[in-house]
PDB file of C-alpha atoms in Angstrom:
ATOM      1  CA  MET A   1     -18.728  10.767 -22.584  1.00 91.00           C
ATOM      2  CA  PRO A   2     -16.844   8.616 -20.043  1.00 93.00           C
ATOM      3  CA  LEU A   3     -13.173   7.991 -20.709  1.00 96.00           C
ATOM      4  CA  THR A   4     -11.068   5.003 -19.703  1.00 97.00           C
ATOM      5  CA  ILE A   5      -8.210   6.316 -17.608  1.00 97.00           C
ATOM      6  CA  VAL A   6      -5.330   4.195 -16.306  1.00 97.00           C
ATOM      7  CA  VAL A   7      -3.721   5.566 -13.139  1.00 96.00           C
ATOM      8  CA  ALA A   8      -0.353   4.291 -11.912  1.00 94.00           C
ATOM      9  CA  GLY A   9       0.035   5.338  -8.294  1.00 90.00           C
ATOM     10  CA  GLY A  10      -3.705   5.635  -7.772  1.00 90.00           C
ATOM     11  CA  THR A  11      -3.500   4.409  -4.171  1.00 86.00           C
ATOM     12  CA  GLY A  12      -0.952   7.044  -3.130  1.00 85.00           C
ATOM     13  CA  PHE A  13      -1.243  10.435  -1.471  1.00 81.00           C
ATOM     14  CA  ILE A  14      -2.527  12.363  -4.497  1.00 87.00           C
ATOM     15  CA  GLY A  15      -3.701   9.375  -6.525  1.00 90.00           C
ATOM     16  CA  LYS A  16      -6.558   8.507  -4.147  1.00 90.00           C
ATOM     17  CA  THR A  17      -8.116  11.927  -4.602  1.00 92.00           C
ATOM     18  CA  ILE A  18      -7.689  11.952  -8.370  1.00 94.00           C
ATOM     19  CA  VAL A  19      -9.137   8.445  -8.737  1.00 94.00           C
ATOM     20  CA  ALA A  20     -12.137   9.361  -6.567  1.00 92.00           C
ATOM     21  CA  GLN A  21     -12.804  12.510  -8.599  1.00 94.00           C
ATOM     22  CA  LEU A  22     -12.530  10.687 -11.926  1.00 95.00           C
ATOM     23  CA  ALA A  23     -14.982   8.043 -10.677  1.00 93.00           C
ATOM     24  CA  LYS A  24     -17.417  10.739  -9.508  1.00 92.00           C
ATOM     25  CA  GLU A  25     -17.278  12.110 -13.039  1.00 93.00           C
ATOM     26  CA  SER A  26     -18.299   8.620 -14.293  1.00 92.00           C
ATOM     27  CA  HIS A  27     -15.000   7.779 -15.971  1.00 95.00           C
ATOM     28  CA  ASN A  28     -13.803   4.172 -16.097  1.00 95.00           C
ATOM     29  CA  VAL A  29     -10.704   4.105 -13.914  1.00 95.00           C
ATOM     30  CA  VAL A  30      -8.086   1.352 -13.868  1.00 94.00           C
ATOM     31  CA  VAL A  31      -5.673   1.689 -10.957  1.00 92.00           C
ATOM     32  CA  LEU A  32      -2.297   0.018 -11.457  1.00 90.00           C
ATOM     33  CA  THR A  33      -1.027  -1.014  -8.047  1.00 84.00           C
ATOM     34  CA  ARG A  34       1.976  -2.972  -6.771  1.00 78.00           C
ATOM     35  CA  SER A  35       0.045  -4.293  -3.799  1.00 72.00           C
ATOM     36  CA  ALA A  36      -3.401  -5.576  -2.942  1.00 62.00           C
ATOM     37  CA  VAL A  37      -4.408  -2.168  -1.565  1.00 58.00           C
ATOM     38  CA  PRO A  38      -7.943  -1.473  -2.785  1.00 58.00           C
ATOM     39  CA  ALA A  39      -8.729   1.650  -4.765  1.00 53.00           C
ATOM     40  CA  PRO A  40     -10.832   4.333  -3.083  1.00 54.00           C
ATOM     41  CA  THR A  41     -14.393   3.125  -2.630  1.00 55.00           C
ATOM     42  CA  ILE A  42     -17.022   5.150  -4.446  1.00 53.00           C
ATOM     43  CA  SER A  43     -20.598   3.929  -4.610  1.00 51.00           C
ATOM     44  CA  ASN A  44     -21.694   3.034  -8.152  1.00 52.00           C
ATOM     45  CA  SER A  45     -18.187   3.691  -9.446  1.00 69.00           C
ATOM     46  CA  THR A  46     -16.255   1.984 -12.180  1.00 81.00           C
ATOM     47  CA  ILE A  47     -12.875   1.681 -10.479  1.00 90.00           C
ATOM     48  CA  ARG A  48     -10.860  -1.490 -11.046  1.00 89.00           C
ATOM     49  CA  THR A  49      -7.448  -2.396  -9.670  1.00 87.00           C
ATOM     50  CA  VAL A  50      -4.832  -4.325 -11.618  1.00 87.00           C
ATOM     51  CA  THR A  51      -1.584  -5.550 -10.097  1.00 84.00           C
ATOM     52  CA  TRP A  52       1.502  -4.400 -11.927  1.00 82.00           C
ATOM     53  CA  SER A  53       5.238  -4.074 -11.496  1.00 70.00           C
ATOM     54  CA  ASP A  54       7.533  -1.442 -12.927  1.00 60.00           C
ATOM     55  CA  ALA A  55      10.370  -3.963 -12.697  1.00 54.00           C
ATOM     56  CA  SER A  56      11.473  -6.218 -15.503  1.00 46.00           C
ATOM     57  CA  ARG A  57       9.398  -9.224 -14.434  1.00 49.00           C
ATOM     58  CA  GLN A  58       7.642 -10.117 -17.676  1.00 50.00           C
ATOM     59  CA  HIS A  59       4.821 -12.026 -15.942  1.00 46.00           C
ATOM     60  CA  SER A  60       3.625  -8.912 -14.096  1.00 48.00           C
ATOM     61  CA  GLN A  61       3.923  -6.704 -17.140  1.00 48.00           C
ATOM     62  CA  ASP A  62       1.835  -8.932 -19.404  1.00 65.00           C
ATOM     63  CA  MET A  63      -1.228  -8.725 -17.171  1.00 75.00           C
ATOM     64  CA  TRP A  64      -1.461  -4.946 -17.029  1.00 87.00           C
ATOM     65  CA  ARG A  65      -0.210  -4.072 -20.525  1.00 90.00           C
ATOM     66  CA  THR A  66      -3.556  -5.023 -22.074  1.00 90.00           C
ATOM     67  CA  GLU A  67      -5.227  -2.262 -20.024  1.00 92.00           C
ATOM     68  CA  LEU A  68      -3.366   0.303 -22.128  1.00 94.00           C
ATOM     69  CA  ASP A  69      -4.991  -0.995 -25.333  1.00 94.00           C
ATOM     70  CA  THR A  70      -8.321   0.523 -24.280  1.00 93.00           C
ATOM     71  CA  ALA A  71      -7.044   3.545 -22.337  1.00 97.00           C
ATOM     72  CA  ASP A  72      -7.930   7.042 -23.478  1.00 98.00           C
ATOM     73  CA  ALA A  73      -5.466   8.518 -20.987  1.00 98.00           C
ATOM     74  CA  VAL A  74      -2.708   7.382 -18.627  1.00 97.00           C
ATOM     75  CA  ILE A  75      -1.804   9.242 -15.440  1.00 97.00           C
ATOM     76  CA  ASN A  76       1.506   8.334 -13.782  1.00 95.00           C
ATOM     77  CA  LEU A  77       1.791   9.260 -10.111  1.00 93.00           C
ATOM     78  CA  ALA A  78       3.781   6.170  -9.107  1.00 89.00           C
ATOM     79  CA  GLY A  79       6.939   6.209  -7.076  1.00 86.00           C
ATOM     80  CA  ALA A  80       8.254   5.410  -3.634  1.00 85.00           C
ATOM     81  CA  GLY A  81       6.689   7.530  -0.888  1.00 83.00           C
ATOM     82  CA  ILE A  82       8.629  10.637   0.064  1.00 82.00           C
ATOM     83  CA  PHE A  83       7.218  11.071   3.574  1.00 81.00           C
ATOM     84  CA  ASP A  84       7.724   7.639   5.106  1.00 83.00           C
ATOM     85  CA  LYS A  85      11.519   7.323   5.471  1.00 90.00           C
ATOM     86  CA  ARG A  86      14.571   9.460   6.133  1.00 91.00           C
ATOM     87  CA  TRP A  87      16.272  10.721   2.975  1.00 90.00           C
ATOM     88  CA  THR A  88      19.600   8.927   3.098  1.00 93.00           C
ATOM     89  CA  GLN A  89      21.700   8.721  -0.068  1.00 95.00           C
ATOM     90  CA  GLN A  90      20.307   5.226  -0.630  1.00 95.00           C
ATOM     91  CA  ARG A  91      16.718   6.425  -0.141  1.00 93.00           C
ATOM     92  CA  LYS A  92      17.251   9.365  -2.520  1.00 91.00           C
ATOM     93  CA  GLN A  93      18.446   6.921  -5.172  1.00 92.00           C
ATOM     94  CA  GLU A  94      15.396   4.726  -4.542  1.00 90.00           C
ATOM     95  CA  LEU A  95      13.072   7.742  -4.912  1.00 90.00           C
ATOM     96  CA  PHE A  96      14.744   8.720  -8.174  1.00 89.00           C
ATOM     97  CA  ASP A  97      14.853   5.187  -9.590  1.00 89.00           C
ATOM     98  CA  SER A  98      11.229   4.433  -8.706  1.00 87.00           C
ATOM     99  CA  ARG A  99      10.057   7.425 -10.730  1.00 89.00           C
ATOM    100  CA  ILE A 100      12.351   6.955 -13.719  1.00 90.00           C
ATOM    101  CA  ARG A 101      11.778   3.186 -13.954  1.00 89.00           C
ATOM    102  CA  THR A 102       7.992   3.585 -13.722  1.00 89.00           C
ATOM    103  CA  THR A 103       7.855   6.283 -16.381  1.00 92.00           C
ATOM    104  CA  THR A 104      10.140   4.334 -18.712  1.00 92.00           C
ATOM    105  CA  THR A 105       8.065   1.166 -18.300  1.00 91.00           C
ATOM    106  CA  LEU A 106       4.778   2.977 -18.973  1.00 93.00           C
ATOM    107  CA  VAL A 107       6.108   4.818 -22.032  1.00 94.00           C
ATOM    108  CA  SER A 108       7.488   1.581 -23.456  1.00 92.00           C
ATOM    109  CA  ALA A 109       4.179  -0.209 -22.902  1.00 93.00           C
ATOM    110  CA  MET A 110       2.164   2.661 -24.407  1.00 95.00           C
ATOM    111  CA  SER A 111       4.350   2.693 -27.504  1.00 94.00           C
ATOM    112  CA  SER A 112       3.508  -0.951 -28.174  1.00 91.00           C
ATOM    113  CA  ALA A 113      -0.227  -0.691 -27.347  1.00 93.00           C
ATOM    114  CA  SER A 114      -2.594  -1.638 -30.153  1.00 93.00           C
ATOM    115  CA  ARG A 115      -4.453   1.656 -29.640  1.00 94.00           C
ATOM    116  CA  LYS A 116      -2.269   4.273 -28.039  1.00 94.00           C
ATOM    117  CA  PRO A 117      -3.661   6.557 -25.302  1.00 96.00           C
ATOM    118  CA  GLN A 118      -4.330  10.111 -26.447  1.00 96.00           C
ATOM    119  CA  LEU A 119      -2.969  11.670 -23.254  1.00 97.00           C
ATOM    120  CA  PHE A 120      -0.120  10.900 -20.844  1.00 97.00           C
ATOM    121  CA  ILE A 121       0.284  12.894 -17.632  1.00 95.00           C
ATOM    122  CA  SER A 122       3.209  12.211 -15.318  1.00 93.00           C
ATOM    123  CA  ALA A 123       3.867  13.947 -11.990  1.00 90.00           C
ATOM    124  CA  SER A 124       6.100  13.104  -9.045  1.00 81.00           C
ATOM    125  CA  ALA A 125       5.899  15.834  -6.399  1.00 69.00           C
ATOM    126  CA  VAL A 126       3.427  17.699  -4.233  1.00 62.00           C
ATOM    127  CA  GLY A 127       5.695  20.628  -3.593  1.00 58.00           C
ATOM    128  CA  TYR A 128       9.319  21.609  -3.647  1.00 52.00           C
ATOM    129  CA  TYR A 129      12.194  20.297  -1.591  1.00 49.00           C
TER     130      TYR A 129
END
């Protein structure tokens, strides 16, 4: 039975592969993305993208929050990229904040969903550093 799975960070390094695999397994996938980057293209798939923001801009939040009302699961892979810039003190803070803020925003939204997701998976690394 296909599930509805919301993926934050579905256009990132690991997210693209996970989204593609979920679509191949015929799940309904909703990719939350901060930009207009399209989700991985799979023929006959059920992947949709929804623009969201992990910031406190209410307008952005309202649009994507309704996706959680029908989600069976939420996967959080969102956060600033770790490979694209030098790790200065400022960048380290940005990496940390982008993960904490995203997780906090998703948990808050899930707690107020009319039907809460049964599963929440959150990851933020591909290795150790």
